[in-house]
Amino acid sequence: MTIFHPLHTDMERPLTMNNPLNYEPHPLCQLAVDDLLPHLPPIDEGKMYGVLVVEDDKGQLGYIAAFSGQINGQSDMEGFVPPIVDYLQPDGYFKTREAEISKLNQQIGIMRHDERLSVVKRQLDELLIKRGRAIYDHTIMMHECKEKRKERRRQGNVSEEEKQAMIRESQFQKAELHRLKLSFNEPLNLLTQQYEALQGEIDTLRELRKQLSEDLQQWLFSQFVFVNVNGESRDLLEIFAHTSKKVPPSGAGECCEPKLLHYALTHGYKPLNIAMFWHGPSPKTLVRHHLQYYPACRGKCLPILAWVLQMDLEGKVDESKPLPKLDIIYEDDDIIVVNKQPGLLSVPGRIKGEPSVYSLLCEQRPHAERIMMVHRLDQLTSGLLIAAKNKEAHKALQEQFEQRLVKKQYVAILSKPMPKDRWEGTISLPLRPSPFNEPYQEVNLTDGKVAVTEYRMLDERRIMLFPHTGRTHQLRVHCAHHMGLDNPIVGDGLYGKRSDRLYLHAERIEFCHPITKKPMTFHIPAAF
């Protein structure tokens, strides 16, 4: 099976390369995926694959394919582009150095369980306990004697001889406490020196292990050298030096997108269009659906792909486009309630100058004490949004949200009919930001923040959602994740499939006015 797979079709070829972080799969990519599927190896878990439609030096149309990471412990398989760096070679530099680090791990493990260390540690702990108890008992005795001396003085008629005896008793007891502490110093110092000597050997090996691991990681990053469309070369360290975190994350360069583009540009192929899809069962944390297309991750891939393609993958504000209008449905001296349109940010985002509800309100209400957003809606979500016009209102509303006194109701359209036996219920799946791939959220049962959603179906696909918490993308993940409804909201390009819009709308909100304390309810039906 060759790496270049011809495509025999009269389909029109794309004129420009697509943005791997924001795309709809081109029909040619879909054709390539259909051709690739029968050749995928059987595995027990799901895997991300990618196809890159290319032209060879003769203008012949075809595609190359890759997978992210490894499959069954292998990074190189017939029919797929090879890894940029095959560091899994048994006798190669990486594996040799990795073996050295493994030996250090074994040495550290043996020393940590050394009988001498455990005996000295136990003796040291016992002596410290014994010392503490002795000092405590002596201190209690001193306190009791002191109280007796005080009582005797209160009784009066204390002779000079008795006063001197009391002073001598106090001085003697203090001296005894000092001698008691000194009596423990020598054995404690001896045991401490023995323990620190043994522990010091372990700490030395740990420091060596840390240094070797860091050096090996740096070496590995330096081996991932990418060529861009202009023929220039940079390694991962140079590419990520210009990012906010300055260093590459672990696994950078091993996703299918960088593999495909690197192979194409170093083997004379012209990249035309790229697409990535998930094949197999969903993972435990991420929302991944079989044969669903997904964008490249931001943390690991964005800096690489931007360098390789020499493209602005973040996007720019179209200054010729008129500013969106705000649909303000209520306003007084303290609050503003907006019916946000889909596609408008709640607050400023990554792209400088992109309009948001906040920026538009600040511009349109210049005399307000201070515009402050009380909560947020996802950019693609429409519906009711509250802003405060002063600090007092903002603080009072925030307290209502924190105490979960604000009632919110959303409506959405699901991608497929829900079974009748699941027409209502509660979803409780803890969420946290996905490392290296913001704003994507993942389910994490150990480290995630509590996220609870109550739901009720209105018909087979129309659903009402009642969030009890307000986590980022909570409703979208709870609908899409296989441990939730396993049914993405229509138009959810992150967790499902794109459409003309995200069919999620915040239609109702109930709260108390932050100043008058009057109950307030707003309801705006969805446009879908």
One Martini backbone bead per residue (centre of mass of N, CA, C, O) as a GRO file, in nm:
protein
  528
    1MET     BB    1   0.091   0.039   0.028
    2THR     BB    2   0.078   0.353  -0.055
    3ILE     BB    3   0.089   0.692   0.025
    4PHE     BB    4  -0.016   0.760  -0.252
    5HIS     BB    5  -0.362   0.832  -0.337
    6PRO     BB    6  -0.555   0.818  -0.588
    7LEU     BB    7  -0.797   1.042  -0.754
    8HIS     BB    8  -1.091   0.962  -0.945
    9THR     BB    9  -1.199   1.281  -1.057
   10ASP     BB   10  -1.408   1.580  -1.155
   11MET     BB   11  -1.366   1.749  -0.933
   12GLU     BB   12  -1.320   2.044  -0.804
   13ARG     BB   13  -1.052   2.223  -0.719
   14PRO     BB   14  -0.908   2.388  -0.485
   15LEU     BB   15  -0.754   2.709  -0.465
   16THR     BB   16  -0.732   2.691  -0.147
   17MET     BB   17  -0.628   2.654   0.155
   18ASN     BB   18  -0.741   2.550   0.442
   19ASN     BB   19  -0.850   2.582   0.774
   20PRO     BB   20  -0.788   2.353   1.026
   21LEU     BB   21  -0.964   2.530   1.255
   22ASN     BB   22  -1.176   2.619   1.002
   23TYR     BB   23  -1.402   2.383   0.863
   24GLU     BB   24  -1.524   2.220   0.576
   25PRO     BB   25  -1.547   1.938   0.423
   26HIS     BB   26  -1.440   1.849   0.137
   27PRO     BB   27  -1.538   1.638  -0.108
   28LEU     BB   28  -1.249   1.525  -0.145
   29CYS     BB   29  -1.210   1.440   0.149
   30GLN     BB   30  -1.453   1.251   0.160
   31LEU     BB   31  -1.346   1.065  -0.060
   32ALA     BB   32  -1.086   0.986   0.089
   33VAL     BB   33  -1.220   0.861   0.336
   34ASP     BB   34  -1.378   0.640   0.185
   35ASP     BB   35  -1.110   0.508   0.081
   36LEU     BB   36  -0.974   0.457   0.370
   37LEU     BB   37  -1.157   0.291   0.567
   38PRO     BB   38  -1.089  -0.014   0.470
   39HIS     BB   39  -0.766   0.037   0.583
   40LEU     BB   40  -0.815   0.033   0.871
   41PRO     BB   41  -0.707  -0.061   1.163
   42PRO     BB   42  -0.759  -0.263   1.424
   43ILE     BB   43  -0.899  -0.124   1.731
   44ASP     BB   44  -1.002  -0.061   2.070
   45GLU     BB   45  -0.972   0.240   1.998
   46GLY     BB   46  -0.985   0.549   1.926
   47LYS     BB   47  -0.902   0.766   1.631
   48MET     BB   48  -0.713   1.013   1.472
   49TYR     BB   49  -0.759   1.123   1.144
   50GLY     BB   50  -0.601   1.215   0.820
   51VAL     BB   51  -0.649   1.418   0.522
   52LEU     BB   52  -0.458   1.509   0.217
   53VAL     BB   53  -0.506   1.690  -0.052
   54VAL     BB   54  -0.318   1.641  -0.360
   55GLU     BB   55  -0.045   1.727  -0.576
   56ASP     BB   56   0.170   1.632  -0.792
   57ASP     BB   57   0.427   1.708  -1.018
   58LYS     BB   58   0.191   1.622  -1.252
   59GLY     BB   59  -0.112   1.688  -1.130
   60GLN     BB   60  -0.200   1.463  -0.963
   61LEU     BB   61  -0.461   1.332  -0.787
   62GLY     BB   62  -0.470   1.304  -0.418
   63TYR     BB   63  -0.378   1.127  -0.110
   64ILE     BB   64  -0.294   1.156   0.234
   65ALA     BB   65  -0.225   0.976   0.543
   66ALA     BB   66  -0.301   0.998   0.906
   67PHE     BB   67  -0.206   0.969   1.254
   68SER     BB   68  -0.232   1.009   1.586
   69GLY     BB   69   0.042   0.908   1.716
   70GLN     BB   70  -0.048   0.581   1.802
   71ILE     BB   71  -0.061   0.225   1.700
   72ASN     BB   72   0.000  -0.031   1.882
   73GLY     BB   73   0.295   0.114   1.941
   74GLN     BB   74   0.290   0.266   1.659
   75SER     BB   75   0.416   0.528   1.421
   76ASP     BB   76   0.451   0.317   1.174
   77MET     BB   77   0.257   0.265   0.870
   78GLU     BB   78   0.127   0.133   0.614
   79GLY     BB   79   0.000   0.405   0.408
   80PHE     BB   80   0.136   0.611   0.597
   81VAL     BB   81   0.271   0.863   0.718
   82PRO     BB   82   0.538   0.934   0.875
   83PRO     BB   83   0.704   1.034   1.118
   84ILE     BB   84   0.904   1.297   1.181
   85VAL     BB   85   0.991   1.128   1.445
   86ASP     BB   86   1.148   0.812   1.514
   87TYR     BB   87   1.178   0.750   1.861
   88LEU     BB   88   1.115   0.414   1.873
   89GLN     BB   89   1.382   0.312   1.830
   90PRO     BB   90   1.550   0.085   2.014
   91ASP     BB   91   1.863   0.215   1.934
   92GLY     BB   92   1.806   0.494   1.984
   93TYR     BB   93   1.845   0.780   2.150
   94PHE     BB   94   1.579   0.789   2.308
   95LYS     BB   95   1.572   0.494   2.416
   96THR     BB   96   1.844   0.504   2.556
   97ARG     BB   97   1.777   0.741   2.750
   98GLU     BB   98   1.520   0.616   2.865
   99ALA     BB   99   1.666   0.376   2.997
  100GLU     BB  100   1.830   0.546   3.196
  101ILE     BB  101   1.583   0.661   3.343
  102SER     BB  102   1.467   0.387   3.428
  103LYS     BB  103   1.706   0.308   3.609
  104LEU     BB  104   1.669   0.540   3.804
  105ASN     BB  105   1.387   0.459   3.895
  106GLN     BB  106   1.478   0.189   4.016
  107GLN     BB  107   1.681   0.300   4.219
  108ILE     BB  108   1.482   0.479   4.371
  109GLY     BB  109   1.290   0.252   4.452
  110ILE     BB  110   1.493   0.086   4.616
  111MET     BB  111   1.579   0.315   4.817
  112ARG     BB  112   1.291   0.378   4.930
  113HIS     BB  113   1.287   0.049   5.031
  114ASP     BB  114   1.501   0.063   5.227
  115GLU     BB  115   1.557  -0.055   5.541
  116ARG     BB  116   1.736   0.171   5.653
  117LEU     BB  117   1.542   0.405   5.600
  118SER     BB  118   1.298   0.299   5.765
  119VAL     BB  119   1.443   0.270   6.036
  120VAL     BB  120   1.543   0.562   6.071
  121LYS     BB  121   1.265   0.693   6.041
  122ARG     BB  122   1.133   0.552   6.281
  123GLN     BB  123   1.335   0.643   6.499
  124LEU     BB  124   1.295   0.944   6.453
  125ASP     BB  125   0.992   0.956   6.509
  126GLU     BB  126   1.002   0.834   6.796
  127LEU     BB  127   1.194   1.048   6.920
  128LEU     BB  128   1.015   1.294   6.863
  129ILE     BB  129   0.779   1.193   7.032
  130LYS     BB  130   0.931   1.159   7.299
  131ARG     BB  131   1.025   1.452   7.319
  132GLY     BB  132   0.746   1.585   7.313
  133ARG     BB  133   0.632   1.445   7.567
  134ALA     BB  134   0.849   1.534   7.772
  135ILE     BB  135   0.811   1.839   7.733
  136TYR     BB  136   0.512   1.845   7.796
  137ASP     BB  137   0.518   1.727   8.082
  138HIS     BB  138   0.712   1.939   8.201
  139THR     BB  139   0.537   2.188   8.131
  140ILE     BB  140   0.292   2.107   8.300
  141MET     BB  141   0.439   2.094   8.569
  142MET     BB  142   0.531   2.391   8.567
  143HIS     BB  143   0.247   2.511   8.562
  144GLU     BB  144   0.143   2.389   8.825
  145CYS     BB  145   0.361   2.516   9.008
  146LYS     BB  146   0.300   2.809   8.939
  147GLU     BB  147   0.007   2.807   9.046
  148LYS     BB  148   0.087   2.741   9.340
  149ARG     BB  149   0.258   2.995   9.385
  150LYS     BB  150   0.033   3.195   9.335
  151GLU     BB  151  -0.155   3.097   9.559
  152ARG     BB  152   0.042   3.145   9.792
  153ARG     BB  153   0.065   3.454   9.750
  154ARG     BB  154  -0.242   3.515   9.793
  155GLN     BB  155  -0.241   3.422  10.101
  156GLY     BB  156   0.013   3.508  10.226
  157ASN     BB  157   0.270   3.512  10.451
  158VAL     BB  158   0.549   3.521  10.294
  159SER     BB  159   0.850   3.435  10.329
  160GLU     BB  160   1.167   3.489  10.232
  161GLU     BB  161   1.247   3.191  10.216
  162GLU     BB  162   1.005   3.100  10.041
  163LYS     BB  163   1.059   3.285   9.799
  164GLN     BB  164   1.337   3.164   9.732
  165ALA     BB  165   1.231   2.875   9.685
  166MET     BB  166   1.052   2.948   9.444
  167ILE     BB  167   1.276   3.053   9.262
  168ARG     BB  168   1.445   2.794   9.260
  169GLU     BB  169   1.229   2.613   9.142
  170SER     BB  170   1.194   2.763   8.873
  171GLN     BB  171   1.490   2.749   8.782
  172PHE     BB  172   1.518   2.443   8.787
  173GLN     BB  173   1.292   2.374   8.583
  174LYS     BB  174   1.422   2.528   8.347
  175ALA     BB  175   1.687   2.373   8.347
  176GLU     BB  176   1.559   2.094   8.301
  177LEU     BB  177   1.440   2.161   8.026
  178HIS     BB  178   1.709   2.216   7.891
  179ARG     BB  179   1.836   1.935   7.953
  180LEU     BB  180   1.618   1.772   7.809
  181LYS     BB  181   1.672   1.882   7.525
  182LEU     BB  182   1.978   1.807   7.516
  183SER     BB  183   1.941   1.492   7.545
  184PHE     BB  184   1.821   1.476   7.235
  185ASN     BB  185   2.026   1.596   7.032
  186GLU     BB  186   2.231   1.374   6.967
  187PRO     BB  187   2.039   1.147   6.859
  188LEU     BB  188   1.897   1.331   6.654
  189ASN     BB  189   2.145   1.410   6.486
  190LEU     BB  190   2.227   1.126   6.406
  191LEU     BB  191   1.962   1.041   6.263
  192THR     BB  192   1.947   1.282   6.068
  193GLN     BB  193   2.212   1.221   5.921
  194GLN     BB  194   2.133   0.940   5.822
  195TYR     BB  195   1.879   1.025   5.669
  196GLU     BB  196   2.005   1.248   5.483
  197ALA     BB  197   2.204   1.061   5.344
  198LEU     BB  198   1.996   0.871   5.218
  199GLN     BB  199   1.809   1.091   5.092
  200GLY     BB  200   2.030   1.235   4.925
  201GLU     BB  201   2.069   1.012   4.717
  202ILE     BB  202   1.784   1.034   4.606
  203ASP     BB  203   1.788   1.338   4.531
  204THR     BB  204   2.017   1.315   4.329
  205LEU     BB  205   1.872   1.121   4.136
  206ARG     BB  206   1.627   1.303   4.084
  207GLU     BB  207   1.784   1.538   3.959
  208LEU     BB  208   1.904   1.371   3.731
  209ARG     BB  209   1.637   1.281   3.609
  210LYS     BB  210   1.527   1.562   3.547
  211GLN     BB  211   1.756   1.652   3.358
  212LEU     BB  212   1.736   1.419   3.153
  213SER     BB  213   1.441   1.472   3.075
  214GLU     BB  214   1.476   1.763   2.976
  215ASP     BB  215   1.695   1.705   2.765
  216LEU     BB  216   1.529   1.501   2.600
  217GLN     BB  217   1.296   1.691   2.530
  218GLN     BB  218   1.466   1.901   2.384
  219TRP     BB  219   1.581   1.713   2.174
  220LEU     BB  220   1.312   1.629   2.050
  221PHE     BB  221   1.218   1.911   1.963
  222SER     BB  222   1.471   1.958   1.774
  223GLN     BB  223   1.382   1.721   1.566
  224PHE     BB  224   1.129   1.893   1.496
  225VAL     BB  225   1.131   1.971   1.158
  226PHE     BB  226   0.994   2.236   0.966
  227VAL     BB  227   0.836   2.308   0.658
  228ASN     BB  228   0.742   2.561   0.462
  229VAL     BB  229   0.602   2.714   0.181
  230ASN     BB  230   0.898   2.877   0.158
  231GLY     BB  231   1.136   2.665   0.265
  232GLU     BB  232   1.150   2.691   0.559
  233SER     BB  233   1.311   2.628   0.886
  234ARG     BB  234   1.179   2.473   1.196
  235ASP     BB  235   1.159   2.408   1.518
  236LEU     BB  236   0.974   2.378   1.798
  237LEU     BB  237   1.131   2.582   1.969
  238GLU     BB  238   1.104   2.816   1.761
  239ILE     BB  239   0.796   2.821   1.727
  240PHE     BB  240   0.721   2.846   2.052
  241ALA     BB  241   0.884   3.107   2.134
  242HIS     BB  242   0.622   3.298   2.028
  243THR     BB  243   0.461   3.212   2.258
  244SER     BB  244   0.324   3.237   2.571
  245LYS     BB  245   0.478   2.957   2.677
  246LYS     BB  246   0.754   2.903   2.482
  247VAL     BB  247   0.675   2.594   2.494
  248PRO     BB  248   0.621   2.285   2.413
  249PRO     BB  249   0.407   2.045   2.422
  250SER     BB  250   0.336   1.744   2.474
  251GLY     BB  251   0.315   1.599   2.144
  252ALA     BB  252   0.423   1.784   1.954
  253GLY     BB  253   0.397   1.679   1.608
  254GLU     BB  254   0.189   1.404   1.635
  255CYS     BB  255  -0.018   1.494   1.467
  256CYS     BB  256  -0.168   1.466   1.160
  257GLU     BB  257  -0.133   1.750   1.036
  258PRO     BB  258   0.180   1.791   1.046
  259LYS     BB  259   0.250   1.534   0.898
  260LEU     BB  260   0.114   1.595   0.626
  261LEU     BB  261   0.251   1.867   0.554
  262HIS     BB  262   0.544   1.776   0.577
  263TYR     BB  263   0.535   1.557   0.361
  264ALA     BB  264   0.439   1.725   0.124
  265LEU     BB  265   0.675   1.951   0.133
  266THR     BB  266   0.912   1.706   0.118
  267HIS     BB  267   0.758   1.552  -0.162
  268GLY     BB  268   0.617   1.746  -0.388
  269TYR     BB  269   0.344   1.841  -0.269
  270LYS     BB  270   0.025   1.994  -0.310
  271PRO     BB  271  -0.172   2.150  -0.101
  272LEU     BB  272  -0.543   2.168  -0.077
  273ASN     BB  273  -0.680   1.970   0.158
  274ILE     BB  274  -0.812   1.929   0.497
  275ALA     BB  275  -0.895   1.645   0.724
  276MET     BB  276  -1.053   1.537   1.036
  277PHE     BB  277  -1.117   1.212   1.201
  278TRP     BB  278  -1.314   0.991   1.383
  279HIS     BB  279  -1.233   0.642   1.490
  280GLY     BB  280  -1.455   0.506   1.701
  281PRO     BB  281  -1.464   0.515   2.013
  282SER     BB  282  -1.514   0.698   2.278
  283PRO     BB  283  -1.378   0.873   2.501
  284LYS     BB  284  -1.401   0.966   2.833
  285THR     BB  285  -1.361   1.286   2.795
  286LEU     BB  286  -1.406   1.339   2.510
  287VAL     BB  287  -1.572   1.460   2.227
  288ARG     BB  288  -1.634   1.171   2.022
  289HIS     BB  289  -1.733   1.078   1.690
  290HIS     BB  290  -1.801   0.867   1.458
  291LEU     BB  291  -1.700   1.020   1.162
  292GLN     BB  292  -1.616   1.291   1.274
  293TYR     BB  293  -1.529   1.613   1.227
  294TYR     BB  294  -1.222   1.799   1.315
  295PRO     BB  295  -1.032   2.024   1.450
  296ALA     BB  296  -0.760   2.153   1.531
  297CYS     BB  297  -0.554   2.205   1.777
  298ARG     BB  298  -0.425   2.473   1.951
  299GLY     BB  299  -0.179   2.403   2.136
  300LYS     BB  300  -0.017   2.204   1.932
  301CYS     BB  301  -0.096   2.315   1.622
  302LEU     BB  302  -0.122   2.615   1.558
  303PRO     BB  303   0.180   2.710   1.543
  304ILE     BB  304   0.263   2.509   1.324
  305LEU     BB  305   0.051   2.570   1.099
  306ALA     BB  306   0.111   2.872   1.072
  307TRP     BB  307   0.402   2.827   0.980
  308VAL     BB  308   0.368   2.632   0.742
  309LEU     BB  309   0.128   2.806   0.589
  310GLN     BB  310   0.130   3.112   0.634
  311MET     BB  311  -0.125   3.166   0.831
  312ASP     BB  312  -0.418   3.318   0.959
  313LEU     BB  313  -0.593   3.123   1.194
  314GLU     BB  314  -0.753   3.337   1.378
  315GLY     BB  315  -0.828   3.590   1.245
  316LYS     BB  316  -1.016   3.879   1.133
  317VAL     BB  317  -1.151   4.180   1.131
  318ASP     BB  318  -1.422   4.311   0.954
  319GLU     BB  319  -1.434   4.652   0.903
  320SER     BB  320  -1.669   4.661   0.676
  321LYS     BB  321  -1.849   4.550   0.878
  322PRO     BB  322  -2.118   4.596   1.041
  323LEU     BB  323  -2.238   4.652   1.333
  324PRO     BB  324  -2.407   4.505   1.557
  325LYS     BB  325  -2.719   4.484   1.697
  326LEU     BB  326  -2.889   4.562   1.988
  327ASP     BB  327  -3.129   4.375   2.185
  328ILE     BB  328  -3.302   4.569   2.399
  329ILE     BB  329  -3.552   4.474   2.654
  330TYR     BB  330  -3.399   4.614   2.912
  331GLU     BB  331  -3.389   4.928   3.118
  332ASP     BB  332  -3.204   5.094   3.376
  333ASP     BB  333  -2.995   5.225   3.620
  334ASP     BB  334  -2.861   4.907   3.664
  335ILE     BB  335  -2.975   4.746   3.406
  336ILE     BB  336  -2.927   4.508   3.129
  337VAL     BB  337  -3.124   4.342   2.874
  338VAL     BB  338  -3.022   4.099   2.635
  339ASN     BB  339  -3.068   3.980   2.297
  340LYS     BB  340  -2.854   3.771   2.176
  341GLN     BB  341  -2.687   3.704   1.903
  342PRO     BB  342  -2.556   3.493   1.699
  343GLY     BB  343  -2.189   3.543   1.699
  344LEU     BB  344  -2.180   3.711   1.958
  345LEU     BB  345  -2.003   3.831   2.192
  346SER     BB  346  -1.992   3.901   2.529
  347VAL     BB  347  -1.679   3.927   2.528
  348PRO     BB  348  -1.378   3.976   2.466
  349GLY     BB  349  -1.141   3.819   2.266
  350ARG     BB  350  -0.873   3.721   2.076
  351ILE     BB  351  -0.978   3.925   1.868
  352LYS     BB  352  -0.901   4.224   1.787
  353GLY     BB  353  -1.203   4.418   1.768
  354GLU     BB  354  -1.418   4.231   1.835
  355PRO     BB  355  -1.733   4.230   1.885
  356SER     BB  356  -1.943   4.296   2.178
  357VAL     BB  357  -2.159   4.348   2.416
  358TYR     BB  358  -1.969   4.513   2.589
  359SER     BB  359  -1.853   4.712   2.372
  360LEU     BB  360  -2.130   4.821   2.281
  361LEU     BB  361  -2.225   4.930   2.555
  362CYS     BB  362  -1.990   5.122   2.606
  363GLU     BB  363  -2.048   5.293   2.349
  364GLN     BB  364  -2.370   5.347   2.410
  365ARG     BB  365  -2.289   5.394   2.746
  366PRO     BB  366  -2.085   5.639   2.848
  367HIS     BB  367  -2.251   5.732   3.131
  368ALA     BB  368  -2.196   5.496   3.272
  369GLU     BB  369  -2.030   5.400   3.535
  370ARG     BB  370  -2.027   5.068   3.465
  371ILE     BB  371  -1.975   4.809   3.258
  372MET     BB  372  -2.102   4.474   3.354
  373MET     BB  373  -2.075   4.142   3.332
  374VAL     BB  374  -2.247   3.877   3.486
  375HIS     BB  375  -2.256   3.695   3.229
  376ARG     BB  376  -2.251   3.426   2.981
  377LEU     BB  377  -2.236   3.351   2.633
  378ASP     BB  378  -2.186   3.192   2.381
  379GLN     BB  379  -2.126   3.299   2.072
  380LEU     BB  380  -2.348   3.088   1.936
  381THR     BB  381  -2.540   3.185   2.147
  382SER     BB  382  -2.858   3.274   2.225
  383GLY     BB  383  -3.000   3.544   2.426
  384LEU     BB  384  -3.009   3.605   2.759
  385LEU     BB  385  -2.849   3.906   2.898
  386ILE     BB  386  -2.664   4.046   3.171
  387ALA     BB  387  -2.609   4.388   3.279
  388ALA     BB  388  -2.423   4.621   3.455
  389LYS     BB  389  -2.403   4.987   3.565
  390ASN     BB  390  -2.283   4.898   3.851
  391LYS     BB  391  -2.132   4.774   4.129
  392GLU     BB  392  -2.377   4.706   4.305
  393ALA     BB  393  -2.530   4.537   4.093
  394HIS     BB  394  -2.308   4.336   4.030
  395LYS     BB  395  -2.272   4.214   4.312
  396ALA     BB  396  -2.567   4.118   4.356
  397LEU     BB  397  -2.582   3.933   4.105
  398GLN     BB  398  -2.342   3.752   4.164
  399GLU     BB  399  -2.460   3.632   4.423
  400GLN     BB  400  -2.696   3.491   4.283
  401PHE     BB  401  -2.522   3.306   4.108
  402GLU     BB  402  -2.351   3.174   4.335
  403GLN     BB  403  -2.633   3.078   4.488
  404ARG     BB  404  -2.837   2.977   4.267
  405LEU     BB  405  -3.099   3.191   4.213
  406VAL     BB  406  -3.080   3.170   3.915
  407LYS     BB  407  -3.305   3.111   3.649
  408LYS     BB  408  -3.255   2.888   3.368
  409GLN     BB  409  -3.362   2.867   3.013
  410TYR     BB  410  -3.333   2.635   2.749
  411VAL     BB  411  -3.315   2.582   2.391
  412ALA     BB  412  -3.299   2.290   2.168
  413ILE     BB  413  -3.147   2.104   1.897
  414LEU     BB  414  -3.108   1.784   1.807
  415SER     BB  415  -2.958   1.553   1.590
  416LYS     BB  416  -3.146   1.330   1.728
  417PRO     BB  417  -3.356   1.119   1.838
  418MET     BB  418  -3.508   1.050   2.140
  419PRO     BB  419  -3.575   0.829   2.353
  420LYS     BB  420  -3.852   0.792   2.549
  421ASP     BB  421  -3.680   0.698   2.818
  422ARG     BB  422  -3.514   1.008   2.774
  423TRP     BB  423  -3.707   1.281   2.824
  424GLU     BB  424  -3.585   1.289   3.124
  425GLY     BB  425  -3.341   1.458   3.346
  426THR     BB  426  -2.999   1.422   3.480
  427ILE     BB  427  -2.680   1.583   3.445
  428SER     BB  428  -2.350   1.466   3.582
  429LEU     BB  429  -2.057   1.635   3.456
  430PRO     BB  430  -1.750   1.707   3.497
  431LEU     BB  431  -1.552   2.003   3.420
  432ARG     BB  432  -1.279   2.098   3.189
  433PRO     BB  433  -1.029   2.217   3.036
  434SER     BB  434  -0.858   2.140   2.760
  435PRO     BB  435  -0.555   2.063   2.711
  436PHE     BB  436  -0.435   2.258   2.444
  437ASN     BB  437  -0.780   2.321   2.368
  438GLU     BB  438  -0.895   2.592   2.358
  439PRO     BB  439  -1.238   2.592   2.458
  440TYR     BB  440  -1.235   2.308   2.518
  441GLN     BB  441  -1.425   2.059   2.681
  442GLU     BB  442  -1.406   1.817   2.953
  443VAL     BB  443  -1.440   1.518   3.106
  444ASN     BB  444  -1.375   1.501   3.476
  445LEU     BB  445  -1.411   1.299   3.754
  446THR     BB  446  -1.166   1.422   3.930
  447ASP     BB  447  -1.099   1.751   3.829
  448GLY     BB  448  -1.368   1.850   3.786
  449LYS     BB  449  -1.636   2.058   3.775
  450VAL     BB  450  -1.932   2.097   3.873
  451ALA     BB  451  -2.206   1.969   3.653
  452VAL     BB  452  -2.559   2.057   3.613
  453THR     BB  453  -2.840   1.909   3.422
  454GLU     BB  454  -3.161   1.972   3.332
  455TYR     BB  455  -3.420   1.786   3.143
  456ARG     BB  456  -3.671   1.830   2.862
  457MET     BB  457  -3.871   1.707   2.632
  458LEU     BB  458  -4.086   1.821   2.363
  459ASP     BB  459  -3.958   1.627   2.159
  460GLU     BB  460  -3.743   1.431   1.986
  461ARG     BB  461  -3.541   1.717   1.954
  462ARG     BB  462  -3.668   1.905   2.153
  463ILE     BB  463  -3.509   2.098   2.422
  464MET     BB  464  -3.493   2.148   2.770
  465LEU     BB  465  -3.266   2.353   2.970
  466PHE     BB  466  -3.135   2.330   3.325
  467PRO     BB  467  -2.897   2.498   3.474
  468HIS     BB  468  -2.721   2.470   3.793
  469THR     BB  469  -2.476   2.554   3.634
  470GLY     BB  470  -2.188   2.766   3.473
  471ARG     BB  471  -2.027   2.619   3.257
  472THR     BB  472  -1.836   2.584   3.003
  473HIS     BB  473  -2.024   2.423   2.767
  474GLN     BB  474  -2.225   2.248   2.928
  475LEU     BB  475  -2.465   2.183   2.734
  476ARG     BB  476  -2.298   2.076   2.495
  477VAL     BB  477  -2.157   1.842   2.646
  478HIS     BB  478  -2.405   1.700   2.778
  479CYS     BB  479  -2.521   1.628   2.498
  480ALA     BB  480  -2.261   1.494   2.343
  481HIS     BB  481  -2.176   1.305   2.546
  482HIS     BB  482  -2.181   0.961   2.610
  483MET     BB  483  -2.261   1.025   2.929
  484GLY     BB  484  -2.497   1.169   2.829
  485LEU     BB  485  -2.688   1.201   2.542
  486ASP     BB  486  -2.535   1.151   2.273
  487ASN     BB  487  -2.646   1.455   2.146
  488PRO     BB  488  -2.589   1.693   1.960
  489ILE     BB  489  -2.614   2.006   1.880
  490VAL     BB  490  -2.714   2.181   1.636
  491GLY     BB  491  -2.421   2.342   1.509
  492ASP     BB  492  -2.182   2.197   1.668
  493GLY     BB  493  -1.851   2.221   1.577
  494LEU     BB  494  -1.705   2.096   1.834
  495TYR     BB  495  -1.930   1.840   1.919
  496GLY     BB  496  -2.023   1.826   1.612
  497LYS     BB  497  -2.213   1.977   1.365
  498ARG     BB  498  -2.251   2.190   1.134
  499SER     BB  499  -2.434   2.495   1.060
  500ASP     BB  500  -2.601   2.793   1.036
  501ARG     BB  501  -2.625   2.725   1.353
  502LEU     BB  502  -2.672   2.733   1.689
  503TYR     BB  503  -2.931   2.540   1.856
  504LEU     BB  504  -2.912   2.776   2.104
  505HIS     BB  505  -3.133   2.916   2.369
  506ALA     BB  506  -3.188   3.181   2.594
  507GLU     BB  507  -3.530   3.219   2.701
  508ARG     BB  508  -3.494   3.222   3.029
  509ILE     BB  509  -3.507   3.454   3.324
  510GLU     BB  510  -3.454   3.456   3.687
  511PHE     BB  511  -3.467   3.739   3.920
  512CYS     BB  512  -3.340   3.988   4.130
  513HIS     BB  513  -3.325   4.295   4.179
  514PRO     BB  514  -3.037   4.446   4.301
  515ILE     BB  515  -3.207   4.695   4.441
  516THR     BB  516  -3.532   4.636   4.472
  517LYS     BB  517  -3.590   4.307   4.480
  518LYS     BB  518  -3.748   4.248   4.237
  519PRO     BB  519  -3.901   4.027   4.057
  520MET     BB  520  -3.763   3.880   3.750
  521THR     BB  521  -3.890   3.816   3.408
  522PHE     BB  522  -3.762   3.663   3.104
  523HIS     BB  523  -3.897   3.609   2.758
  524ILE     BB  524  -3.745   3.453   2.461
  525PRO     BB  525  -3.803   3.311   2.191
  526ALA     BB  526  -3.700   3.121   1.958
  527ALA     BB  527  -3.616   3.133   1.604
  528PHE     BB  528  -3.655   2.788   1.585
   0.00000   0.00000   0.00000
